[in-house]
Coordinates of C-alpha atoms in Angstrom, one line a residue:
X21 CA -13.6 47.7 -19.6
X22 CA -12.2 45.8 -22.5
X23 CA -10.9 42.6 -20.9
X24 CA -8.8 41.7 -23.9
X25 CA -6.8 44.9 -24.0
X26 CA -7.0 45.9 -20.4
X27 CA -7.6 49.6 -21.2
X28 CA -11.1 51.1 -20.5
X29 CA -10.5 53.8 -23.2
X30 CA -10.0 51.1 -25.9
X31 CA -13.3 49.5 -24.9
X32 CA -15.1 52.9 -24.9
X33 CA -13.7 53.9 -28.3
X34 CA -14.8 50.6 -29.8
X35 CA -18.3 51.1 -28.3
X36 CA -18.5 54.6 -29.7
X37 CA -17.3 53.5 -33.2
X38 CA -19.6 50.5 -33.2
X39 CA -22.6 52.7 -32.1
X40 CA -21.8 55.2 -35.0
X41 CA -21.6 52.4 -37.5
X42 CA -24.8 50.8 -36.3
X43 CA -26.6 54.2 -36.4
X44 CA -25.5 54.7 -40.0
X45 CA -26.7 51.3 -41.1
X46 CA -29.9 51.7 -39.2
X47 CA -30.6 55.1 -40.8
X48 CA -30.4 53.6 -44.3
X49 CA -32.6 50.6 -43.3
X50 CA -35.1 52.9 -41.5
X51 CA -35.5 55.2 -44.5
X52 CA -35.7 52.5 -47.2
X53 CA -37.6 49.9 -45.2
X54 CA -40.1 52.2 -43.6
X55 CA -41.0 54.1 -46.8
X56 CA -41.3 50.9 -48.8
X57 CA -43.5 49.1 -46.2
X58 CA -45.6 52.2 -45.5
X59 CA -46.4 52.8 -49.2
X60 CA -47.2 49.1 -49.7
X61 CA -49.4 49.1 -46.6
X62 CA -51.4 52.1 -47.8
X63 CA -51.8 50.8 -51.3
X64 CA -52.8 47.3 -50.1
X65 CA -55.4 48.7 -47.6
X66 CA -56.8 51.1 -50.3
X67 CA -57.2 48.1 -52.7
X68 CA -59.4 46.2 -50.2
X69 CA -62.5 47.8 -51.8
X70 CA -61.5 46.2 -55.1
X71 CA -60.9 42.8 -53.4
X72 CA -57.1 42.8 -54.3
X73 CA -56.2 44.1 -50.8
X74 CA -57.9 41.1 -49.2
X75 CA -55.2 38.9 -50.6
X76 CA -52.2 41.3 -50.3
X77 CA -52.9 43.0 -47.0
X78 CA -52.1 40.1 -44.6
X79 CA -48.8 39.5 -46.4
X80 CA -47.8 43.2 -46.3
X81 CA -48.8 43.6 -42.6
X82 CA -47.0 40.4 -41.8
X83 CA -43.9 42.0 -43.4
X84 CA -44.5 45.2 -41.3
X85 CA -44.7 43.1 -38.1
X86 CA -41.5 41.2 -39.0
X87 CA -39.8 44.6 -39.6
X88 CA -41.0 45.9 -36.3
X89 CA -40.0 42.7 -34.5
X90 CA -36.5 43.0 -36.0
X91 CA -36.2 46.5 -34.7
X92 CA -37.4 45.3 -31.2
X93 CA -34.7 42.7 -31.3
X94 CA -32.0 45.2 -32.2
X95 CA -33.3 47.5 -29.5
X96 CA -32.8 44.8 -26.9
X97 CA -29.5 43.5 -28.2
X98 CA -27.8 46.8 -28.9
X99 CA -29.1 49.1 -26.2
X100 CA -31.1 47.0 -23.7
X101 CA -34.4 48.6 -24.6
X102 CA -37.2 46.1 -24.4
X103 CA -40.3 46.7 -26.6
X104 CA -43.1 44.2 -26.0
X105 CA -44.9 43.1 -29.2
X106 CA -48.5 42.6 -28.1
X107 CA -49.8 41.2 -31.4
X108 CA -53.0 39.3 -31.4
X109 CA -52.5 35.8 -32.8
X110 CA -54.7 34.9 -35.8
X111 CA -56.9 31.8 -35.7
X112 CA -55.2 28.8 -37.4
X113 CA -56.6 28.3 -40.9
X114 CA -58.3 31.7 -41.0
X115 CA -59.4 32.7 -44.5
X116 CA -58.1 35.9 -46.2
X117 CA -61.1 38.0 -45.0
X118 CA -60.6 36.9 -41.4
X119 CA -56.9 37.5 -41.6
X120 CA -57.2 40.9 -43.2
X121 CA -59.8 42.3 -40.8
X122 CA -58.3 40.5 -37.8
X123 CA -55.0 42.3 -38.4
X124 CA -56.7 45.6 -39.2
X125 CA -58.7 45.4 -36.0
X126 CA -55.6 45.0 -33.9
X127 CA -54.4 48.2 -32.2
X128 CA -50.8 46.9 -32.6
X129 CA -51.2 47.1 -36.4
X130 CA -52.0 50.8 -36.3
X131 CA -49.2 51.4 -33.9
X132 CA -46.9 49.7 -36.4
X133 CA -48.1 51.9 -39.3
X134 CA -47.7 55.0 -37.2
X135 CA -44.2 53.9 -36.3
X136 CA -43.3 53.5 -40.0
X137 CA -44.1 57.2 -40.5
X138 CA -42.1 58.2 -37.4
X139 CA -39.3 55.9 -38.4
X140 CA -38.9 57.4 -41.9
X141 CA -38.6 60.9 -40.4
X142 CA -37.6 61.3 -36.7
X143 CA -36.3 57.7 -36.6
X144 CA -34.1 58.3 -39.6
X145 CA -32.7 61.5 -38.0
X146 CA -32.1 60.0 -34.6
X147 CA -30.3 56.9 -36.2
X148 CA -28.2 59.1 -38.4
X149 CA -27.2 61.6 -35.7
X150 CA -24.7 59.2 -33.9
X151 CA -22.9 58.5 -37.2
X152 CA -22.9 62.2 -38.2
X153 CA -21.6 63.3 -34.8
X154 CA -18.8 60.8 -35.2
X155 CA -17.8 61.8 -38.7
X156 CA -18.3 65.6 -38.6
X157 CA -15.3 66.4 -36.4
X158 CA -13.0 64.8 -38.9
X159 CA -14.0 67.5 -41.4
X160 CA -13.1 70.3 -38.9
X161 CA -9.7 68.8 -38.3
X162 CA -9.2 68.4 -42.1
X163 CA -10.1 72.0 -42.7
X164 CA -7.5 73.1 -40.1
X165 CA -4.9 70.8 -41.7
X166 CA -5.3 72.6 -45.1
X167 CA -8.5 71.5 -46.7
X168 CA -9.7 75.1 -46.3
X169 CA -7.7 76.0 -49.4
X170 CA -10.1 74.0 -51.5
X171 CA -13.0 75.9 -50.1
X172 CA -11.7 79.5 -50.3
X173 CA -8.7 81.5 -51.6
X174 CA -8.3 83.4 -48.3
X175 CA -10.0 86.6 -49.4
X176 CA -13.6 85.7 -48.8
X177 CA -15.9 83.4 -46.8
X178 CA -16.1 80.3 -49.0
X179 CA -17.5 77.7 -46.6
X180 CA -19.1 77.3 -43.2
X181 CA -18.2 74.6 -40.7
X182 CA -20.9 74.7 -38.1
X183 CA -21.1 78.3 -37.1
X184 CA -17.5 79.1 -38.1
X185 CA -17.1 80.9 -41.5
X186 CA -14.0 79.6 -43.3
X187 CA -12.0 82.5 -44.9
X188 CA -8.4 81.6 -44.2
X189 CA -6.0 79.6 -42.0
X190 CA -7.1 81.4 -38.8
X191 CA -10.8 80.6 -39.2
X192 CA -9.8 77.1 -40.3
X193 CA -8.0 76.6 -37.0
X194 CA -11.2 77.6 -35.2
X195 CA -13.0 75.0 -37.2
X196 CA -10.4 72.5 -36.1
X197 CA -10.9 73.5 -32.5
X198 CA -14.7 73.1 -32.9
X199 CA -14.1 69.7 -34.5
X200 CA -12.1 68.6 -31.5
X201 CA -14.9 69.8 -29.2
X202 CA -17.4 67.8 -31.2
X203 CA -15.1 64.8 -31.2
X204 CA -15.2 64.9 -27.4
X205 CA -19.0 65.2 -27.4
X206 CA -19.2 62.3 -29.8
X207 CA -17.0 60.2 -27.5
X208 CA -19.4 60.9 -24.6
X209 CA -22.7 60.9 -26.4
X210 CA -22.8 58.6 -29.4
X211 CA -23.9 55.4 -27.6
X212 CA -26.5 57.3 -25.7
X213 CA -27.8 58.9 -28.9
X214 CA -28.3 55.5 -30.5
X215 CA -30.3 54.5 -27.4
X216 CA -32.5 57.6 -28.0
X217 CA -33.4 56.2 -31.3
X218 CA -34.7 53.0 -29.7
X219 CA -36.5 54.9 -26.9
X220 CA -38.3 56.8 -29.6
X221 CA -39.2 53.5 -31.3
X222 CA -40.5 52.2 -28.0
X223 CA -42.6 55.3 -27.4
X224 CA -44.5 54.7 -30.6
X225 CA -44.5 50.9 -30.8
X226 CA -45.3 50.2 -27.1
X227 CA -48.9 50.2 -26.0
X228 CA -50.2 53.4 -24.4
X229 CA -53.0 53.8 -21.9
X230 CA -54.6 50.6 -23.0
X231 CA -51.4 48.7 -22.4
X232 CA -52.6 46.9 -19.3
X233 CA -55.8 45.7 -20.9
X234 CA -53.8 44.6 -24.0
X235 CA -51.4 42.8 -21.7
X236 CA -54.2 40.9 -20.0
X237 CA -55.6 40.0 -23.3
X238 CA -52.3 38.8 -24.7
X239 CA -51.7 36.7 -21.5
X240 CA -55.1 35.2 -21.8
X241 CA -54.5 34.2 -25.4
X242 CA -51.0 32.8 -24.8
X243 CA -52.4 30.8 -21.8
X244 CA -55.1 29.4 -24.0
X245 CA -52.4 28.5 -26.7
X246 CA -50.3 26.9 -24.0
X247 CA -53.3 24.8 -22.8
X248 CA -54.2 23.8 -26.3
X249 CA -50.6 22.9 -27.0
X250 CA -50.4 20.8 -23.9
X251 CA -53.6 19.0 -24.8
X252 CA -52.3 18.3 -28.3
X253 CA -49.1 17.0 -26.9
X254 CA -50.9 14.6 -24.6
X255 CA -53.0 13.3 -27.5
X256 CA -49.7 12.8 -29.5
X257 CA -48.1 10.9 -26.6
X258 CA -51.2 8.7 -26.2
X259 CA -51.3 8.0 -29.9
X260 CA -47.6 7.2 -30.1
X261 CA -47.9 4.8 -27.1
X262 CA -51.0 3.1 -28.6
X263 CA -49.7 2.7 -32.1
X264 CA -46.0 2.1 -31.2
X265 CA -44.6 0.7 -28.0
X266 CA -47.9 -0.6 -26.7
X267 CA -48.6 -2.6 -29.9
X268 CA -45.1 -4.1 -29.9
X269 CA -45.4 -5.1 -26.2
X270 CA -48.7 -6.8 -26.8
X271 CA -47.3 -8.7 -29.8
X272 CA -44.2 -9.6 -27.7
X273 CA -46.6 -11.0 -25.0
X274 CA -48.4 -13.1 -27.5
X275 CA -45.1 -14.4 -28.9
X276 CA -43.9 -15.4 -25.4
X277 CA -47.2 -17.2 -24.8
X278 CA -46.7 -19.1 -28.1
X279 CA -43.1 -19.9 -27.1
X280 CA -44.4 -21.4 -23.8
X281 CA -46.7 -23.7 -25.7
X282 CA -44.0 -24.7 -28.3
X283 CA -41.1 -25.1 -26.0
X284 CA -41.4 -28.9 -25.8
X285 CA -43.1 -29.5 -29.2
X286 CA -41.1 -27.4 -31.6
X287 CA -37.9 -25.9 -30.0
X288 CA -36.7 -24.5 -33.3
X289 CA -39.9 -22.5 -33.8
X290 CA -39.8 -21.4 -30.1
X291 CA -36.2 -20.1 -30.6
X292 CA -37.4 -18.2 -33.7
X293 CA -40.3 -16.6 -31.8
X294 CA -37.9 -15.7 -28.9
X295 CA -35.6 -13.9 -31.3
X296 CA -38.6 -12.1 -32.7
X297 CA -39.7 -11.1 -29.2
X298 CA -36.2 -9.8 -28.4
X299 CA -36.3 -7.6 -31.5
X300 CA -39.8 -6.4 -30.6
X301 CA -38.6 -5.5 -27.1
X302 CA -35.6 -3.6 -28.4
X303 CA -37.8 -1.7 -30.9
X304 CA -40.3 -0.9 -28.1
X305 CA -37.5 0.3 -25.9
X306 CA -36.2 2.6 -28.7
X307 CA -39.7 4.0 -29.3
X308 CA -40.1 4.7 -25.6
X309 CA -36.8 6.5 -25.6
X310 CA -37.8 8.6 -28.6
X311 CA -41.1 9.4 -26.9
X312 CA -39.3 10.5 -23.7
X313 CA -36.9 12.5 -25.7
X314 CA -39.8 14.2 -27.4
X315 CA -41.4 15.1 -24.1
X316 CA -38.3 16.3 -22.2
X317 CA -34.9 15.1 -23.5
X318 CA -32.8 13.6 -20.7
X319 CA -29.7 15.5 -21.8
X320 CA -31.7 18.7 -21.3
X321 CA -32.7 17.8 -17.8
X322 CA -29.3 16.5 -16.8
X323 CA -26.8 18.8 -18.6
X324 CA -28.7 21.9 -19.6
X325 CA -29.7 23.8 -22.7
X326 CA -26.2 24.2 -24.2
X327 CA -25.4 20.5 -24.2
X328 CA -28.9 19.6 -25.4
X329 CA -28.5 21.9 -28.4
X330 CA -25.1 20.5 -29.2
X331 CA -26.6 17.0 -29.1
X332 CA -29.3 18.2 -31.5
X333 CA -26.6 19.6 -33.9
X334 CA -24.7 16.3 -33.8
X335 CA -27.8 14.4 -35.1
X336 CA -28.3 16.8 -38.1
X337 CA -27.5 15.5 -41.6
X338 CA -25.7 18.8 -42.4
X339 CA -22.6 20.5 -40.8
X340 CA -23.6 22.6 -37.7
X341 CA -21.6 24.9 -35.5
X342 CA -22.9 25.7 -32.0
X343 CA -21.6 28.6 -29.9
X344 CA -23.0 28.7 -26.3
X345 CA -22.2 31.4 -23.7
X346 CA -24.3 30.6 -20.6
X347 CA -23.2 31.2 -17.0
X348 CA -26.0 29.2 -15.5
X349 CA -29.3 27.5 -16.2
X350 CA -32.7 29.0 -16.9
X351 CA -36.0 27.7 -15.4
X352 CA -37.0 24.3 -16.8
X353 CA -40.0 25.6 -18.7
X354 CA -37.9 28.3 -20.4
X355 CA -35.2 25.7 -21.3
X356 CA -37.8 23.4 -22.7
X357 CA -39.4 26.1 -24.8
X358 CA -36.0 27.3 -26.1
X359 CA -34.9 23.7 -26.9
X360 CA -38.0 22.8 -28.9
X361 CA -38.0 26.1 -30.7
X362 CA -34.4 25.6 -31.8
X363 CA -35.3 22.0 -32.7
X364 CA -38.1 23.2 -34.9
X365 CA -36.0 25.9 -36.6
X366 CA -33.2 23.4 -37.3
X367 CA -35.8 20.9 -38.7
X368 CA -37.2 23.5 -41.0
X369 CA -33.7 24.5 -42.2
X370 CA -32.8 20.9 -43.0
X371 CA -36.1 20.2 -44.8
X372 CA -36.8 23.4 -46.7
X373 CA -33.7 25.6 -47.0
X374 CA -31.3 23.4 -49.0
X375 CA -28.6 24.5 -46.6
X376 CA -25.3 22.6 -46.2
X377 CA -24.2 24.5 -43.1
X378 CA -26.0 25.9 -40.0
X379 CA -24.8 28.1 -37.2
X380 CA -26.4 28.3 -33.7
X381 CA -25.5 31.1 -31.3
X382 CA -26.9 30.9 -27.8
X383 CA -26.1 33.4 -25.0
X384 CA -27.6 35.3 -22.1
X385 CA -27.6 39.0 -21.4
X386 CA -28.3 40.6 -18.0
X387 CA -29.8 43.9 -19.1
X388 CA -33.4 44.7 -18.2
X389 CA -33.8 41.7 -16.0
X390 CA -32.0 39.3 -18.3
X391 CA -32.9 37.5 -21.6
X392 CA -31.9 34.4 -23.4
X393 CA -30.9 35.2 -27.0
X394 CA -30.7 32.6 -29.8
X395 CA -29.7 33.0 -33.4
X396 CA -30.0 30.2 -36.0
X397 CA -28.4 31.0 -39.3
X398 CA -28.2 28.8 -42.4
X399 CA -26.7 29.3 -45.9
X400 CA -29.8 28.0 -47.7
X401 CA -31.9 29.5 -50.4
X402 CA -33.9 31.9 -48.1
X403 CA -37.5 32.9 -48.5
X404 CA -38.7 31.8 -45.0
X405 CA -41.5 34.0 -43.6
X406 CA -43.8 34.3 -40.7
X407 CA -47.5 33.7 -41.5
X408 CA -50.4 31.4 -41.4
X409 CA -49.4 27.8 -42.1
X410 CA -45.7 28.5 -41.4
X411 CA -44.0 26.4 -38.8
X412 CA -42.4 29.6 -37.6
X413 CA -45.8 30.8 -36.4
X414 CA -46.0 27.9 -34.0
X415 CA -42.6 28.8 -32.6
X416 CA -43.8 32.4 -32.2
X417 CA -46.8 31.2 -30.2
X418 CA -44.6 29.0 -28.1
X419 CA -42.2 31.9 -27.3
X420 CA -45.2 34.2 -26.7
X421 CA -46.1 32.2 -23.6
X422 CA -42.9 33.6 -22.1
X423 CA -43.1 37.1 -23.6
X424 CA -40.6 35.9 -26.1
X425 CA -39.8 37.6 -29.5
X426 CA -39.2 35.9 -32.8
X427 CA -37.6 37.7 -35.8
X428 CA -36.8 36.3 -39.3
X429 CA -34.5 37.7 -41.9
X430 CA -34.6 35.5 -45.0
X431 CA -34.0 37.3 -48.3
X432 CA -34.4 35.4 -51.5
X433 CA -31.1 33.6 -52.1
X434 CA -30.3 33.5 -48.4
X435 CA -28.9 33.4 -45.9
X436 CA -31.7 32.9 -43.4
X437 CA -31.4 34.1 -39.8
X438 CA -34.0 33.2 -37.2
X439 CA -33.5 35.2 -34.0
X440 CA -35.3 34.5 -30.7
X441 CA -35.3 36.2 -27.3
X442 CA -36.9 34.9 -24.1
X443 CA -36.8 37.1 -21.0
X444 CA -35.3 35.0 -18.1
X445 CA -32.7 34.9 -15.4
X446 CA -30.0 32.2 -14.9
X447 CA -29.5 30.4 -11.7

């Protein structure tokens, strides 16, 4: 029911029209994007024997993965159809040979290429069908209203509408009746037909009989990544403590010892050292606060993800708008992963995009067990991409620990939209 209008039919009509518009847009993207990426993939793989493909194939297949992940995100957002990615992470710093054959050796890569062929054929048809079913009845009604005169002079069959031959006003009225029937069918079926497109996508992209083994492998690798990340974080904390707060506290202790010796002999110098110790204590306290904030921000623990992201936005040097729609709180590990992922995306946007405005949208959906969805958009120069050496790859690995999905849309000239989804429930 549409809570704004109070009329269920209004909400249903809006959903039908929106599903038709989405299907039309998706059919255009499916045809153009799938054909382009499939041709580039085939050419790049064929050029491996000449050495050129060793350089181009990882970039092309990364684009294919980004395109597939974008479709996974749309499937979840528009129709509640979850499609797990199951990509094997590449070793950090891998050379072009390792990246190329590592990606070609992954079953998910070949599923992606098979999906491109399906997407440009059956995928195009199933995406276009909702829009066609929504528009086609209008033609039948228009024929009954007099458009038939453009098609025939009334003495012969000059046009067919479905299975109705148009030869005059009588047959045009039949076409109008058929159009009304089709309009009723569209009202009932268009959203479901769009879901059919995504179910077809899932049937090709999702792992088949080897899905369980692939799932175990992905979980093993994400667990290893999580352990490695935790170890690196512990080393960072130890280094920051040793080089920062600990050094200042040691210096402050030495200054206080000197003050104790100078208190009677040279009060002026003692006062100077006391002031210096006070500054050192304030700086050490600030560094400890920064360190704690980097481990788990107090505002995140006390007030939740929404307020923590708003606090992040307030500290940015560019204008930021945050929209939060959360009815509860996720588990602490999920909140932490989402917070640091958003923080990294915002940092990248400020450093590299040249943007002067950023928008953050954060909300939760209940379909398929629930998911946290985050979109970070900036009006910068664009050109961001997933790949080796990219900060976005680290975010993808962080989210992968929770079966999360990361998709990036960043055409040259901008804008850039980074979309993340993490399966979770709110308490």
